[in-house]
Coordinates of C-alpha atoms in Angstrom, one line a residue:
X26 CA 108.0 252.3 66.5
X27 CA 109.7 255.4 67.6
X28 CA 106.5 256.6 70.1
X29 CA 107.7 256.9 73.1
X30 CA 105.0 258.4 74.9
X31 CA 102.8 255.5 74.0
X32 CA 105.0 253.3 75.0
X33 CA 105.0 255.0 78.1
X34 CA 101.0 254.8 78.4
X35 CA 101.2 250.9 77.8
X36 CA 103.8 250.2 80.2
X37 CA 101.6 252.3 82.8
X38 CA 98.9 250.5 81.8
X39 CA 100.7 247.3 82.2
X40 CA 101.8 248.1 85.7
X41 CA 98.6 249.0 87.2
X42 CA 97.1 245.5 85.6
X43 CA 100.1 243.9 86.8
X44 CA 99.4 245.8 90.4
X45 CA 96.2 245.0 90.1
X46 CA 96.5 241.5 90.0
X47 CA 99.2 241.3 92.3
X48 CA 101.2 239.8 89.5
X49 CA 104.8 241.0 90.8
X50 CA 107.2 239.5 88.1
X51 CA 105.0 241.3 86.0
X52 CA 104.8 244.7 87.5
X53 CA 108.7 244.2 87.8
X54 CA 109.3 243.9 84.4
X55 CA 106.9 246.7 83.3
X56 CA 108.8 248.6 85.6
X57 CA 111.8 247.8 83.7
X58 CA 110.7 248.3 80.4
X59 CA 109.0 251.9 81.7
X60 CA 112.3 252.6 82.5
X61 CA 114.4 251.6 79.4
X62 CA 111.7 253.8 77.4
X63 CA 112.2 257.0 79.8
X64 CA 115.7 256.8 79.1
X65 CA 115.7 256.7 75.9
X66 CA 113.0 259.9 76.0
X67 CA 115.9 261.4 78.5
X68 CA 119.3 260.2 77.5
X69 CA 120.8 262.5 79.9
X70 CA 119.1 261.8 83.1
X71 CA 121.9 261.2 85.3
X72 CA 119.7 260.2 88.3
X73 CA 118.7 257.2 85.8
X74 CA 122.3 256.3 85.6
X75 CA 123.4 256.5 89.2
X76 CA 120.4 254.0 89.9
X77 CA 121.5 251.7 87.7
X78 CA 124.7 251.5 88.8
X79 CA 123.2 251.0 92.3
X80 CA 121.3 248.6 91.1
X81 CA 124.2 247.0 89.6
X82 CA 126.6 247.2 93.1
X83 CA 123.7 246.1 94.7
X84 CA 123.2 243.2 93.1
X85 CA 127.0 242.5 93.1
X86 CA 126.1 243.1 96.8
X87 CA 123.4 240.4 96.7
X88 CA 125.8 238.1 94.6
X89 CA 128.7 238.4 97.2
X90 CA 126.4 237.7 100.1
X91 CA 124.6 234.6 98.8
X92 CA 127.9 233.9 97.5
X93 CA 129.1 234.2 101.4
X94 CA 126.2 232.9 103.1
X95 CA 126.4 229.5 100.6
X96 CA 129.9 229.1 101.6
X97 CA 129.1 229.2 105.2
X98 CA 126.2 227.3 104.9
X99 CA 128.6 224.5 103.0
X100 CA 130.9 224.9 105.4
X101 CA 128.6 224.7 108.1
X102 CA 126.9 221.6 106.4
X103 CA 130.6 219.8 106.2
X104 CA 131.4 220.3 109.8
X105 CA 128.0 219.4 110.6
X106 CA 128.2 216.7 108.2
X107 CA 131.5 215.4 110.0
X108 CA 130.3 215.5 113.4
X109 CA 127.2 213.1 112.4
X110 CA 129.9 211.1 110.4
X111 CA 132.0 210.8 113.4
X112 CA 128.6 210.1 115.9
X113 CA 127.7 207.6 113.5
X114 CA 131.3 205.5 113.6
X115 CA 131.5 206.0 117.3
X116 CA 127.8 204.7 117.4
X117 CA 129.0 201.8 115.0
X118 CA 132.1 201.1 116.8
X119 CA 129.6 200.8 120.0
X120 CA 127.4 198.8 118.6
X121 CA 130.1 196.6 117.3
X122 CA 131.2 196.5 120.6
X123 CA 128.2 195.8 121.9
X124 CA 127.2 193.0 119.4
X125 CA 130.8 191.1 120.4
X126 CA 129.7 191.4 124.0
X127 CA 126.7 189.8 122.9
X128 CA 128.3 187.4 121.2
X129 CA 130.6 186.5 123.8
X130 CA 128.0 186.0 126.4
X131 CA 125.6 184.1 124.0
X132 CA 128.6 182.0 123.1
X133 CA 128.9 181.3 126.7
X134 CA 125.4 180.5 127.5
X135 CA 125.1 178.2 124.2
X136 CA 128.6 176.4 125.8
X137 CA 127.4 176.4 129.4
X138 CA 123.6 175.1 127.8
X139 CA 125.5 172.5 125.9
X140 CA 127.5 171.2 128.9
X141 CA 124.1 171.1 130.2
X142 CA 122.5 169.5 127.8
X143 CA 125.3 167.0 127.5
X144 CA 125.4 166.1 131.3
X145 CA 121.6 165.5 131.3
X146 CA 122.0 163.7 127.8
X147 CA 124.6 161.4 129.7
X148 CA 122.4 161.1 132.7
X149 CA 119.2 160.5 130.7
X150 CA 120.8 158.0 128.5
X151 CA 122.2 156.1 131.4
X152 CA 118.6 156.0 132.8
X153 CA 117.3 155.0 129.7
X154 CA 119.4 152.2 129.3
X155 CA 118.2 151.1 132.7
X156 CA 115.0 151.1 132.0
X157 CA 115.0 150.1 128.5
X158 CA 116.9 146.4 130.2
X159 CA 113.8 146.6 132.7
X160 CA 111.6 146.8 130.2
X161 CA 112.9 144.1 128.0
X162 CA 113.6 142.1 131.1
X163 CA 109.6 142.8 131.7
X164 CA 109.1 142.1 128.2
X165 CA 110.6 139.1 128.5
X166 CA 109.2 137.4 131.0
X167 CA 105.6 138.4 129.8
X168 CA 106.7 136.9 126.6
X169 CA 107.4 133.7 128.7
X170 CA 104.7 134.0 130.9
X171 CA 102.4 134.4 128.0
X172 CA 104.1 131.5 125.9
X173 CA 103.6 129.2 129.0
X174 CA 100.0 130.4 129.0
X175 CA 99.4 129.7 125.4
X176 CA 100.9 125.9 125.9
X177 CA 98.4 125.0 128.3
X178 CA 95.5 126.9 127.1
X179 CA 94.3 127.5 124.1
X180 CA 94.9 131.2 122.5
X181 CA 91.1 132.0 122.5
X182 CA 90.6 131.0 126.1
X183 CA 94.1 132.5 126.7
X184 CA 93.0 135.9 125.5
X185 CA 89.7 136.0 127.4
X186 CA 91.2 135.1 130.9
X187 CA 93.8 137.9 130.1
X188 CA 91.1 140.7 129.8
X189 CA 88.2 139.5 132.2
X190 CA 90.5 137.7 134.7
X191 CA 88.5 134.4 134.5
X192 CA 87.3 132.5 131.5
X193 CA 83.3 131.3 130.9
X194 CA 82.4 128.0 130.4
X195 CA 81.0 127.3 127.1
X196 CA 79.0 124.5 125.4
X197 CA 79.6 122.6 122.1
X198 CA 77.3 120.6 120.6
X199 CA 79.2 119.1 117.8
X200 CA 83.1 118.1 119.1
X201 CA 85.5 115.6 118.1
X202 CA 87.2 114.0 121.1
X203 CA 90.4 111.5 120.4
X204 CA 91.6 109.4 122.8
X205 CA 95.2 107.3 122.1
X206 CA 97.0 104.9 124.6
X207 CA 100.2 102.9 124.7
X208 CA 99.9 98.9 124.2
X209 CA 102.2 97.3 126.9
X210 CA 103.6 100.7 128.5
X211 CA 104.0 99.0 132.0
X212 CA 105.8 96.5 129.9
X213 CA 107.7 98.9 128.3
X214 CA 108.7 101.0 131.7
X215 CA 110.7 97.6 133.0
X216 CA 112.7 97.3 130.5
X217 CA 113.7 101.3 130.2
X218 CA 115.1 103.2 132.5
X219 CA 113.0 106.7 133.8
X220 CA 115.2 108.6 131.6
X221 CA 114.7 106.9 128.1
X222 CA 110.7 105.9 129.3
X223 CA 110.2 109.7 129.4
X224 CA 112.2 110.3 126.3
X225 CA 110.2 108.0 124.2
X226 CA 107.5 109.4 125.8
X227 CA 108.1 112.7 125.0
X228 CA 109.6 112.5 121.8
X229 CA 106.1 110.5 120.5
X230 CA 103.8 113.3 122.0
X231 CA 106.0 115.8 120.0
X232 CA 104.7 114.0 117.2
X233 CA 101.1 114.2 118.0
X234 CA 101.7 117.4 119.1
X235 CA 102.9 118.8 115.3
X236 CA 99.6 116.8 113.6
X237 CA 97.6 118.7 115.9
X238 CA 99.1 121.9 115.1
X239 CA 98.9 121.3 111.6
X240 CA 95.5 120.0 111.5
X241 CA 93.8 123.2 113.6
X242 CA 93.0 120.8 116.5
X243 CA 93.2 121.3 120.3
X244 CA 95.6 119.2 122.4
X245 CA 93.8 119.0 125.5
X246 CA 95.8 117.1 128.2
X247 CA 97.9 114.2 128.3
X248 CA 98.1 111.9 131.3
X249 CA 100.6 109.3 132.0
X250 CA 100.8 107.9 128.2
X251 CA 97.5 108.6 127.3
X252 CA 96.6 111.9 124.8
X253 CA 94.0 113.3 124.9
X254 CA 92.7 116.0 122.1
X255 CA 89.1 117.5 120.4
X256 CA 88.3 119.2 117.6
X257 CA 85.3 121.8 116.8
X258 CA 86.2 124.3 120.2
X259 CA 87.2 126.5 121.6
X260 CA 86.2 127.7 117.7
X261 CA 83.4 125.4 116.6
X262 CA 84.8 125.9 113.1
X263 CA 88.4 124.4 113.5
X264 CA 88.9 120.7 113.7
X265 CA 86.1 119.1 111.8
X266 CA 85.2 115.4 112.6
X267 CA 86.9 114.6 109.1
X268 CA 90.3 116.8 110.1
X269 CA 90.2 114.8 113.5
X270 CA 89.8 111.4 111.5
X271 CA 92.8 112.5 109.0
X272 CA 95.1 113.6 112.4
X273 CA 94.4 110.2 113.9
X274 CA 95.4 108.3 110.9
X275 CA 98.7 110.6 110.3
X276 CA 99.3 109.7 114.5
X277 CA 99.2 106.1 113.4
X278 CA 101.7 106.3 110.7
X279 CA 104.0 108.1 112.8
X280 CA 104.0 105.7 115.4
X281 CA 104.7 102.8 112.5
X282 CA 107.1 104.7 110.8
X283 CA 108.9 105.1 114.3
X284 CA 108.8 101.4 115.1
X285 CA 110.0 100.5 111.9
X286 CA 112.9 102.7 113.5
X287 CA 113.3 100.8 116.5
X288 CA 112.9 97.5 115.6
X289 CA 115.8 98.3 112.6
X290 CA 118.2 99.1 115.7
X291 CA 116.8 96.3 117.8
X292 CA 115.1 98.6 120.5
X293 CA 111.5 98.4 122.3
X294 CA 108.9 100.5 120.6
X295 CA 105.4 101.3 121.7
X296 CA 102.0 100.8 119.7
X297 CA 98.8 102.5 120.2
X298 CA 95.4 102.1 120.2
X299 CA 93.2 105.2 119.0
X300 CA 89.5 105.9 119.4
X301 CA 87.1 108.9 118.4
X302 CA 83.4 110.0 119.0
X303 CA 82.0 113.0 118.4
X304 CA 79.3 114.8 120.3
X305 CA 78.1 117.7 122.8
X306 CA 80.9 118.6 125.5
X307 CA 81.2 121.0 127.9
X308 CA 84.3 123.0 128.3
X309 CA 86.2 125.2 130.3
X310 CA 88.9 126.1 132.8
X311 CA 88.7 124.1 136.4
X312 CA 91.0 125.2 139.5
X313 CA 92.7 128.1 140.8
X314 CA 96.3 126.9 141.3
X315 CA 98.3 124.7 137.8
X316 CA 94.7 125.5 136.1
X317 CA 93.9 123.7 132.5
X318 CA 91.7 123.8 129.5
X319 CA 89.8 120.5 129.7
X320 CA 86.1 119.3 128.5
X321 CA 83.3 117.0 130.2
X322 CA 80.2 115.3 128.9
X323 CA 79.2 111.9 128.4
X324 CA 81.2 112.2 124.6
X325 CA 84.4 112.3 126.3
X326 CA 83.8 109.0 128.4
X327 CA 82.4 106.9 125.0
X328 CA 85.8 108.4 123.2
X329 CA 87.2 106.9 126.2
X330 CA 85.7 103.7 125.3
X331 CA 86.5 103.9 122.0
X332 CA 89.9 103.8 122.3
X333 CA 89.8 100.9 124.9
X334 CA 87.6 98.8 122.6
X335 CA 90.2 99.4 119.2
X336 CA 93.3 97.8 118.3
X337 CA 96.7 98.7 118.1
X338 CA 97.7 100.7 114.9
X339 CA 94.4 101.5 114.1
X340 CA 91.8 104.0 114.5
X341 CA 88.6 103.6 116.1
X342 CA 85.3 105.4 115.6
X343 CA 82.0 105.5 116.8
X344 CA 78.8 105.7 114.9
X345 CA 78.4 109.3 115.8
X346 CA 81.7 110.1 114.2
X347 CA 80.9 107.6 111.3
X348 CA 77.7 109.1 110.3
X349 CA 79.7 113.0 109.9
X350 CA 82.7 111.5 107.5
X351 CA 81.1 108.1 106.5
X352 CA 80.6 110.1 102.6
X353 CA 84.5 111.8 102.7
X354 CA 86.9 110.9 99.9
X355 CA 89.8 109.1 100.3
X356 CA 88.6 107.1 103.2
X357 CA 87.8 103.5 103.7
X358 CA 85.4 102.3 106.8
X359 CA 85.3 98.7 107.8
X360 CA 82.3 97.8 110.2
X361 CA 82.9 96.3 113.5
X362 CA 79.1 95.5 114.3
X363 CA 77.9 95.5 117.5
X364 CA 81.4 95.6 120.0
X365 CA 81.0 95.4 123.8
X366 CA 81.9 98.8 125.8
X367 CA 82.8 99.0 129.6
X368 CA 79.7 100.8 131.0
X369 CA 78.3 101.7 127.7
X370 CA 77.2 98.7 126.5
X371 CA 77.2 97.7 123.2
X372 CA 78.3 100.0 120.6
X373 CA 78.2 100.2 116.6
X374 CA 82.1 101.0 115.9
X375 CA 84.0 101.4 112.8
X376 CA 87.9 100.6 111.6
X377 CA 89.0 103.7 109.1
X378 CA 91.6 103.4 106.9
X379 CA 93.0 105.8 104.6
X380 CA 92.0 104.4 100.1
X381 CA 94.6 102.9 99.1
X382 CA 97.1 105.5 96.6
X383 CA 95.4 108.2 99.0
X384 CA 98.2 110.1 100.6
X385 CA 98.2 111.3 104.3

């Protein structure tokens, strides 16, 4: 507004607030504007002049030295800058280095490992395949040993002598005991030689040997040409009295469909007389060396008698048999009275026949 001593007054005023408060950018600029004011109250203040132009080299002072000391410090910042570049390729180029060393030797432990690995692979293998043929050699002859186990005992008894070492003797009271026997065999043997004798023999007992097998029922010994099996044991519940009744008549009809056989190509056959009786046995393995499966009791020696006291190609039973499958379908029982026994007395015995139509 043209007052220049007021102005002065404010801009004291403002720099001893701005003093006051420490407020420097302030005091500064009042400074300034204090200044512009006192020259224009004193355009011709030379002192006012020659400051300012100080001010002014000054600064260009200031400006040429920051100017300088930037450019050094750039300058100082790229040489700096280049020796890290160059520490950090020589520290790549080493660690390159080192990691292909690495390599190298890693590649040579994984190809000396492997040669290893393959040498004891080869080694190993070869030792395997011995003992894998020991153990199938073992294998095998357990398998044999334990087949020729289960063909002369049954698999029950079998399995119990395997874990215990010896198998118990056991009691049944209800058991089916069949008895067979060749008509004429010492007949039979002089007018065969050894060789076909056994061979009829054999090929006959294969046959009983399948019924049995089919029919759940225990072969228990042969001995010469008699065959000897039981139902009801070592498991009471296979070979009921009716399934040992139905096994005995299918025996029959393979021994006449086989001498239908024979006599067609002229040749000797056998027939055979079968008895059953069923009762209370005892049974069990006897002996230490060529041990067998066999059964005693008073049952087994009227089975016996059975058979002796039937006819050839039919089947003989007792009245203790009789009275378990006298009310079973499909089969017909002819009474034989009151028939002489050899020790036993007499003895109620029974013919059975399978109903006529009824197959086997």
């Amino acid at each position: 507004l043209g007052d220049l001593d007021k102005a002065v007054a404010y801009k004291d005023s403002a720099i001893a607030l701005a003093r006051a408060s420490g407020f420097l950018n302030g005091e500064a600029d009042a400074t300034l504007g204090l200044a512009s004011i006192l020259r224009l109250r004193s355009p011709t203040n030379d002192a006012y002049d020659h400051l300012a132009r100080y001010l002014a080299l000054h600064d260009s002072i200031l400006d040429s030295d920051r100017i300088k000391a930037v450019a050094d410090m750039r300058e100082k910042y790229e040489t700096e800058k280049k020796e890290r570049d160059n520490q950090v390729l020589r520290a790549a180029n080493l660690e390159a280095a080192l990691r292909q060393e690495k390599l190298r030797r890693t590649r040579n432990l994984y190809l000396f490992g492997g040669l290893l690995v393959l040498l004891s692979a080869i080694v190993l293998l070869g030792r395997l395949r011995i003992v894998h043929r020991s153990r199938a050699a073992i294998r095998k002859e357990k398998d044999i040993s334990e087949g020729l186990l289960h063909n002369i005992l049954p698999a029950e008894v079998a399995a119990e002598l395997k874990q215990k070492g010896y198998a118990d003797v056991k009691e049944f009271d209800v058991a089916t005991i069949l008895f067979s026997d060749f008509k004429g065999f010492t007949a039979m043997s002089e007018r065969l030689s050894a060789a076909d004798l056994v061979a009829e023999i054999d090929h006959c007992f294969k046959g009983f040997d399948a019924v049995m097998l089919h029919d759940g029922i225990e072969k228990i010994k042969t001995i010469g040409d008699a065959y000897m099996a039981a139902g009801g044991l070592p498991i009471a519940e296979h070979g009921k009295p009716v399934a040992v009744v139905r096994a005995a008549l299918a025996m029959q009809a393979f021994m006449a469909g086989y001498k239908a056989e024979r006599q067609a190509e002229g040749r000797p056959f056998f027939e055979m007389r079968l008895g059953l009786h069923t009762g209370p046995v005892v049974a069990g393995i006897v002996g230490v060396k060529k041990f067998a499966y066999d059964i005693w009791g008073d049952a087994v020696n009227t089975a016996s008698r059975m058979e002796s006291s039937g006819e050839t190609g039919r089947v003989n039973i007792s009245s203790g048999t009789y009275e378990l499958v006298k009310d079973e379908p499909g089969l017909v029982f002819i009474p034989r009275g009151q028939v002489e026994a050899k020790g036993k007395g007499t003895l109620d015995m029974w013919f059975v026949e399978l109903a006529a139509g009824t197959d086997q």
